[in-house]
PDB file of C-alpha atoms in Angstrom:
ATOM      1  CA  MET A 259     -10.088   6.376  60.875  1.00 55.00           C
ATOM      2  CA  LYS A 260     -10.341   3.640  58.242  1.00 53.00           C
ATOM      3  CA  LYS A 261     -12.301   5.982  55.966  1.00 52.00           C
ATOM      4  CA  HIS A 262      -9.598   8.618  56.281  1.00 47.00           C
ATOM      5  CA  LEU A 263      -6.856   6.112  55.473  1.00 43.00           C
ATOM      6  CA  LEU A 264      -8.811   4.808  52.473  1.00 44.00           C
ATOM      7  CA  LEU A 265      -9.349   8.354  51.277  1.00 41.00           C
ATOM      8  CA  ILE A 266      -5.642   9.183  51.653  1.00 49.00           C
ATOM      9  CA  PHE A 267      -4.566   5.962  49.885  1.00 48.00           C
ATOM     10  CA  GLY A 268      -7.140   6.590  47.155  1.00 48.00           C
ATOM     11  CA  LEU A 269      -5.903  10.133  46.566  1.00 44.00           C
ATOM     12  CA  ALA A 270      -2.261   9.010  46.636  1.00 47.00           C
ATOM     13  CA  GLY A 271      -3.050   6.205  44.182  1.00 50.00           C
ATOM     14  CA  ALA A 272      -4.885   8.601  41.871  1.00 48.00           C
ATOM     15  CA  PHE A 273      -1.926  10.998  42.018  1.00 50.00           C
ATOM     16  CA  VAL A 274       0.569   8.237  41.163  1.00 47.00           C
ATOM     17  CA  LEU A 275      -1.607   6.957  38.308  1.00 47.00           C
ATOM     18  CA  GLY A 276      -1.974  10.509  36.987  1.00 55.00           C
ATOM     19  CA  CYS A 277       1.780  11.030  37.046  1.00 50.00           C
ATOM     20  CA  ILE A 278       2.408   7.732  35.265  1.00 49.00           C
ATOM     21  CA  SER A 279      -0.197   8.409  32.589  1.00 50.00           C
ATOM     22  CA  ASN A 280       1.156  11.942  32.037  1.00 53.00           C
ATOM     23  CA  TYR A 281       4.639  10.502  31.610  1.00 50.00           C
ATOM     24  CA  PHE A 282       3.472   8.161  28.857  1.00 52.00           C
ATOM     25  CA  VAL A 283       1.240  10.759  27.183  1.00 52.00           C
ATOM     26  CA  PHE A 284       4.025  13.326  27.070  1.00 53.00           C
ATOM     27  CA  GLU A 285       6.578  10.717  25.963  1.00 54.00           C
ATOM     28  CA  GLU A 286       4.326   9.774  23.026  1.00 58.00           C
ATOM     29  CA  ASN A 287       4.014  13.407  21.932  1.00 60.00           C
ATOM     30  CA  LYS A 288       7.708  14.227  22.120  1.00 59.00           C
ATOM     31  CA  PRO A 289       9.289  14.696  18.708  1.00 62.00           C
ATOM     32  CA  ARG A 290      11.738  11.931  17.991  1.00 64.00           C
ATOM     33  CA  ILE A 291      14.913  12.390  16.030  1.00 57.00           C
ATOM     34  CA  VAL A 292      15.570   9.483  13.723  1.00 51.00           C
ATOM     35  CA  GLU A 293      19.204   9.077  12.880  1.00 53.00           C
ATOM     36  CA  THR A 294      20.392   7.325   9.773  1.00 48.00           C
ATOM     37  CA  ASN A 295      23.808   6.549   8.430  1.00 49.00           C
ATOM     38  CA  LEU A 296      22.533   6.146   4.863  1.00 49.00           C
ATOM     39  CA  ASN A 297      23.111   9.762   3.879  1.00 51.00           C
ATOM     40  CA  PRO A 298      25.381  11.616   6.294  1.00 52.00           C
ATOM     41  CA  GLU A 299      26.122  14.436   3.833  1.00 66.00           C
ATOM     42  CA  LYS A 300      23.719  17.356   3.803  1.00 81.00           C
ATOM     43  CA  MET A 301      22.641  18.879   0.531  1.00 84.00           C
ATOM     44  CA  LYS A 302      21.622  22.498   0.068  1.00 88.00           C
ATOM     45  CA  LEU A 303      18.456  22.251  -2.010  1.00 92.00           C
ATOM     46  CA  GLY A 304      17.390  25.906  -1.849  1.00 91.00           C
ATOM     47  CA  ALA A 305      13.867  27.256  -1.651  1.00 92.00           C
ATOM     48  CA  PHE A 306      11.055  24.757  -1.117  1.00 94.00           C
ATOM     49  CA  SER A 307       7.553  25.027  -2.511  1.00 94.00           C
ATOM     50  CA  ILE A 308       4.729  22.763  -3.459  1.00 96.00           C
ATOM     51  CA  SER A 309       3.559  22.952  -7.046  1.00 96.00           C
ATOM     52  CA  LEU A 310      -0.161  22.273  -7.187  1.00 97.00           C
ATOM     53  CA  SER A 311      -1.969  21.087 -10.278  1.00 97.00           C
ATOM     54  CA  VAL A 312      -5.163  23.179 -10.166  1.00 97.00           C
ATOM     55  CA  LYS A 313      -8.401  22.943 -12.147  1.00 97.00           C
ATOM     56  CA  ASP A 314      -9.150  26.666 -12.169  1.00 97.00           C
ATOM     57  CA  LEU A 315      -6.324  29.137 -11.580  1.00 98.00           C
ATOM     58  CA  LYS A 316      -8.606  32.049 -10.636  1.00 97.00           C
ATOM     59  CA  THR A 317     -10.599  29.996  -8.117  1.00 98.00           C
ATOM     60  CA  SER A 318      -7.423  28.576  -6.551  1.00 97.00           C
ATOM     61  CA  LYS A 319      -5.839  32.038  -6.364  1.00 98.00           C
ATOM     62  CA  GLU A 320      -8.877  33.400  -4.529  1.00 98.00           C
ATOM     63  CA  PHE A 321      -8.900  30.428  -2.143  1.00 98.00           C
ATOM     64  CA  TYR A 322      -5.223  30.802  -1.195  1.00 97.00           C
ATOM     65  CA  GLU A 323      -5.623  34.568  -0.799  1.00 97.00           C
ATOM     66  CA  LYS A 324      -8.189  33.778   1.912  1.00 97.00           C
ATOM     67  CA  LEU A 325      -5.467  31.744   3.641  1.00 96.00           C
ATOM     68  CA  GLY A 326      -3.198  34.792   3.622  1.00 97.00           C
ATOM     69  CA  PHE A 327      -1.203  34.086   0.469  1.00 97.00           C
ATOM     70  CA  ALA A 328      -0.446  36.831  -2.056  1.00 97.00           C
ATOM     71  CA  VAL A 329       0.710  36.575  -5.653  1.00 96.00           C
ATOM     72  CA  PHE A 330       4.498  36.693  -5.677  1.00 93.00           C
ATOM     73  CA  ALA A 331       5.267  35.807  -9.302  1.00 94.00           C
ATOM     74  CA  GLY A 332       3.795  34.121 -12.336  1.00 95.00           C
ATOM     75  CA  ASP A 333       1.444  34.986 -15.164  1.00 95.00           C
ATOM     76  CA  PHE A 334      -2.282  34.297 -15.631  1.00 94.00           C
ATOM     77  CA  GLU A 335      -1.698  34.204 -19.420  1.00 95.00           C
ATOM     78  CA  LYS A 336       0.812  31.386 -18.967  1.00 97.00           C
ATOM     79  CA  ASN A 337      -1.503  29.523 -16.530  1.00 97.00           C
ATOM     80  CA  TYR A 338       0.639  29.709 -13.406  1.00 97.00           C
ATOM     81  CA  LEU A 339       1.053  31.809 -10.269  1.00 97.00           C
ATOM     82  CA  ILE A 340       3.504  31.592  -7.395  1.00 96.00           C
ATOM     83  CA  MET A 341       1.911  32.625  -4.118  1.00 97.00           C
ATOM     84  CA  LYS A 342       3.627  33.453  -0.853  1.00 96.00           C
ATOM     85  CA  ASN A 343       2.691  33.670   2.826  1.00 96.00           C
ATOM     86  CA  GLU A 344       5.757  34.597   4.908  1.00 94.00           C
ATOM     87  CA  ASN A 345       8.305  31.859   4.047  1.00 91.00           C
ATOM     88  CA  SER A 346       5.719  29.488   2.556  1.00 94.00           C
ATOM     89  CA  LEU A 347       5.485  29.176  -1.214  1.00 95.00           C
ATOM     90  CA  ILE A 348       2.784  27.540  -3.308  1.00 97.00           C
ATOM     91  CA  GLY A 349       2.864  27.298  -7.071  1.00 96.00           C
ATOM     92  CA  LEU A 350      -0.521  27.076  -8.802  1.00 97.00           C
ATOM     93  CA  PHE A 351      -0.317  25.477 -12.240  1.00 97.00           C
ATOM     94  CA  GLN A 352      -3.324  24.955 -14.502  1.00 97.00           C
ATOM     95  CA  GLY A 353      -3.039  22.291 -17.199  1.00 96.00           C
ATOM     96  CA  MET A 354       0.733  21.868 -16.966  1.00 94.00           C
ATOM     97  CA  PHE A 355       1.052  18.559 -15.122  1.00 92.00           C
ATOM     98  CA  GLU A 356      -1.196  15.911 -13.643  1.00 91.00           C
ATOM     99  CA  ASN A 357      -0.184  15.579  -9.977  1.00 93.00           C
ATOM    100  CA  ASN A 358       1.225  17.851  -7.305  1.00 96.00           C
ATOM    101  CA  ILE A 359       5.006  18.184  -7.150  1.00 96.00           C
ATOM    102  CA  LEU A 360       7.431  18.963  -4.327  1.00 96.00           C
ATOM    103  CA  THR A 361       9.823  21.582  -5.717  1.00 95.00           C
ATOM    104  CA  PHE A 362      13.284  22.717  -4.630  1.00 95.00           C
ATOM    105  CA  ASN A 363      15.191  25.583  -6.247  1.00 94.00           C
ATOM    106  CA  PRO A 364      18.949  25.394  -5.645  1.00 95.00           C
ATOM    107  CA  GLY A 365      20.563  28.830  -5.631  1.00 93.00           C
ATOM    108  CA  TRP A 366      17.429  30.678  -4.496  1.00 92.00           C
ATOM    109  CA  ASP A 367      15.913  31.539  -1.154  1.00 89.00           C
ATOM    110  CA  GLU A 368      12.153  31.764  -0.588  1.00 89.00           C
ATOM    111  CA  ASN A 369      12.167  35.313  -2.019  1.00 87.00           C
ATOM    112  CA  ALA A 370      13.713  34.143  -5.320  1.00 87.00           C
ATOM    113  CA  GLN A 371      16.900  35.941  -4.300  1.00 90.00           C
ATOM    114  CA  GLU A 372      20.199  34.343  -5.192  1.00 92.00           C
ATOM    115  CA  ILE A 373      22.074  32.678  -2.368  1.00 91.00           C
ATOM    116  CA  ASN A 374      25.843  32.349  -2.502  1.00 89.00           C
ATOM    117  CA  GLU A 375      26.313  28.855  -1.175  1.00 89.00           C
ATOM    118  CA  PHE A 376      24.235  26.130  -2.785  1.00 92.00           C
ATOM    119  CA  ASP A 377      24.698  22.734  -4.333  1.00 94.00           C
ATOM    120  CA  ASP A 378      24.481  22.771  -8.108  1.00 96.00           C
ATOM    121  CA  VAL A 379      21.784  20.486  -9.508  1.00 97.00           C
ATOM    122  CA  ARG A 380      24.538  18.398 -11.154  1.00 97.00           C
ATOM    123  CA  GLU A 381      26.193  17.801  -7.756  1.00 95.00           C
ATOM    124  CA  ILE A 382      22.810  16.830  -6.327  1.00 96.00           C
ATOM    125  CA  GLN A 383      22.243  14.447  -9.244  1.00 96.00           C
ATOM    126  CA  SER A 384      25.648  12.787  -8.687  1.00 95.00           C
ATOM    127  CA  HIS A 385      24.940  12.490  -4.978  1.00 94.00           C
ATOM    128  CA  LEU A 386      21.554  10.828  -5.570  1.00 95.00           C
ATOM    129  CA  LYS A 387      23.024   8.410  -8.116  1.00 95.00           C
ATOM    130  CA  LYS A 388      25.744   7.502  -5.610  1.00 93.00           C
ATOM    131  CA  TYR A 389      22.934   6.262  -3.350  1.00 93.00           C
ATOM    132  CA  ASN A 390      21.196   4.438  -6.231  1.00 95.00           C
ATOM    133  CA  ILE A 391      18.211   6.778  -6.301  1.00 95.00           C
ATOM    134  CA  SER A 392      16.434   6.455  -9.614  1.00 96.00           C
ATOM    135  CA  LEU A 393      15.857   9.692 -11.531  1.00 97.00           C
ATOM    136  CA  SER A 394      12.960  10.104 -13.970  1.00 97.00           C
ATOM    137  CA  SER A 395      14.755  13.008 -15.684  1.00 97.00           C
ATOM    138  CA  GLU A 396      18.359  14.101 -15.515  1.00 97.00           C
ATOM    139  CA  VAL A 397      20.446  17.164 -16.281  1.00 97.00           C
ATOM    140  CA  ASP A 398      23.407  16.953 -18.653  1.00 96.00           C
ATOM    141  CA  GLN A 399      26.511  16.760 -16.460  1.00 94.00           C
ATOM    142  CA  ASN A 400      28.528  18.619 -19.120  1.00 95.00           C
ATOM    143  CA  THR A 401      26.478  21.820 -18.825  1.00 95.00           C
ATOM    144  CA  LYS A 402      26.442  24.720 -16.384  1.00 95.00           C
ATOM    145  CA  GLY A 403      23.727  27.011 -15.088  1.00 95.00           C
ATOM    146  CA  PRO A 404      20.001  26.237 -15.192  1.00 96.00           C
ATOM    147  CA  GLY A 405      18.906  22.618 -15.154  1.00 97.00           C
ATOM    148  CA  SER A 406      16.526  20.257 -13.439  1.00 97.00           C
ATOM    149  CA  ILE A 407      16.098  16.673 -12.319  1.00 97.00           C
ATOM    150  CA  MET A 408      13.027  14.723 -11.256  1.00 97.00           C
ATOM    151  CA  LEU A 409      12.605  11.753  -8.982  1.00 97.00           C
ATOM    152  CA  THR A 410       9.799  10.003  -7.144  1.00 96.00           C
ATOM    153  CA  ASP A 411       9.806   9.199  -3.442  1.00 94.00           C
ATOM    154  CA  PRO A 412       8.767   5.752  -2.134  1.00 91.00           C
ATOM    155  CA  ASP A 413       5.141   6.926  -1.794  1.00 89.00           C
ATOM    156  CA  GLY A 414       4.824   8.140  -5.377  1.00 93.00           C
ATOM    157  CA  ASN A 415       5.359  11.851  -4.679  1.00 94.00           C
ATOM    158  CA  VAL A 416       7.170  13.570  -7.530  1.00 96.00           C
ATOM    159  CA  ILE A 417      10.129  15.778  -6.567  1.00 96.00           C
ATOM    160  CA  LEU A 418      11.474  18.441  -8.919  1.00 96.00           C
ATOM    161  CA  ILE A 419      14.860  19.986  -8.251  1.00 96.00           C
ATOM    162  CA  ASP A 420      14.821  22.993 -10.558  1.00 95.00           C
ATOM    163  CA  GLN A 421      17.833  25.303 -10.704  1.00 95.00           C
ATOM    164  CA  HIS A 422      17.261  28.632 -12.453  1.00 92.00           C
ATOM    165  CA  ARG A 423      20.793  30.058 -12.429  1.00 90.00           C
TER     166      ARG A 423
END
């Protein structure tokens, strides 16, 4: 009888411990939403891509084709290609800049099609300045149409906001 009770208590204890550990494991893996009051306004930055500084354009093109990307735009003669896999965009740039760049294109979707509602790069620049974000290059506020700004995030990643229209 004692053996049966010990076995039952042992199984019950193991069950309870399993439930508790699953609770903590699943809690750790749940995505958490971090709220901030610093920037309550949302900006429409347009299409996102990463611009990669590559050593050899042909080799990089072949590599990304193996990952399912296809040439979407660009020119080998001008040392750049834009490659696409579904909604993902990668720009391959040989000899144009030193480090990789996060790129946003206001006014375009991921197919380089114009979108009606977007924030002009000048509005984005004003918004960033309002929050004391330092810009490494600015667009002339007195112009219209194409323009770009550059900034660096706290980890040293360069961000280009490049409007083409």
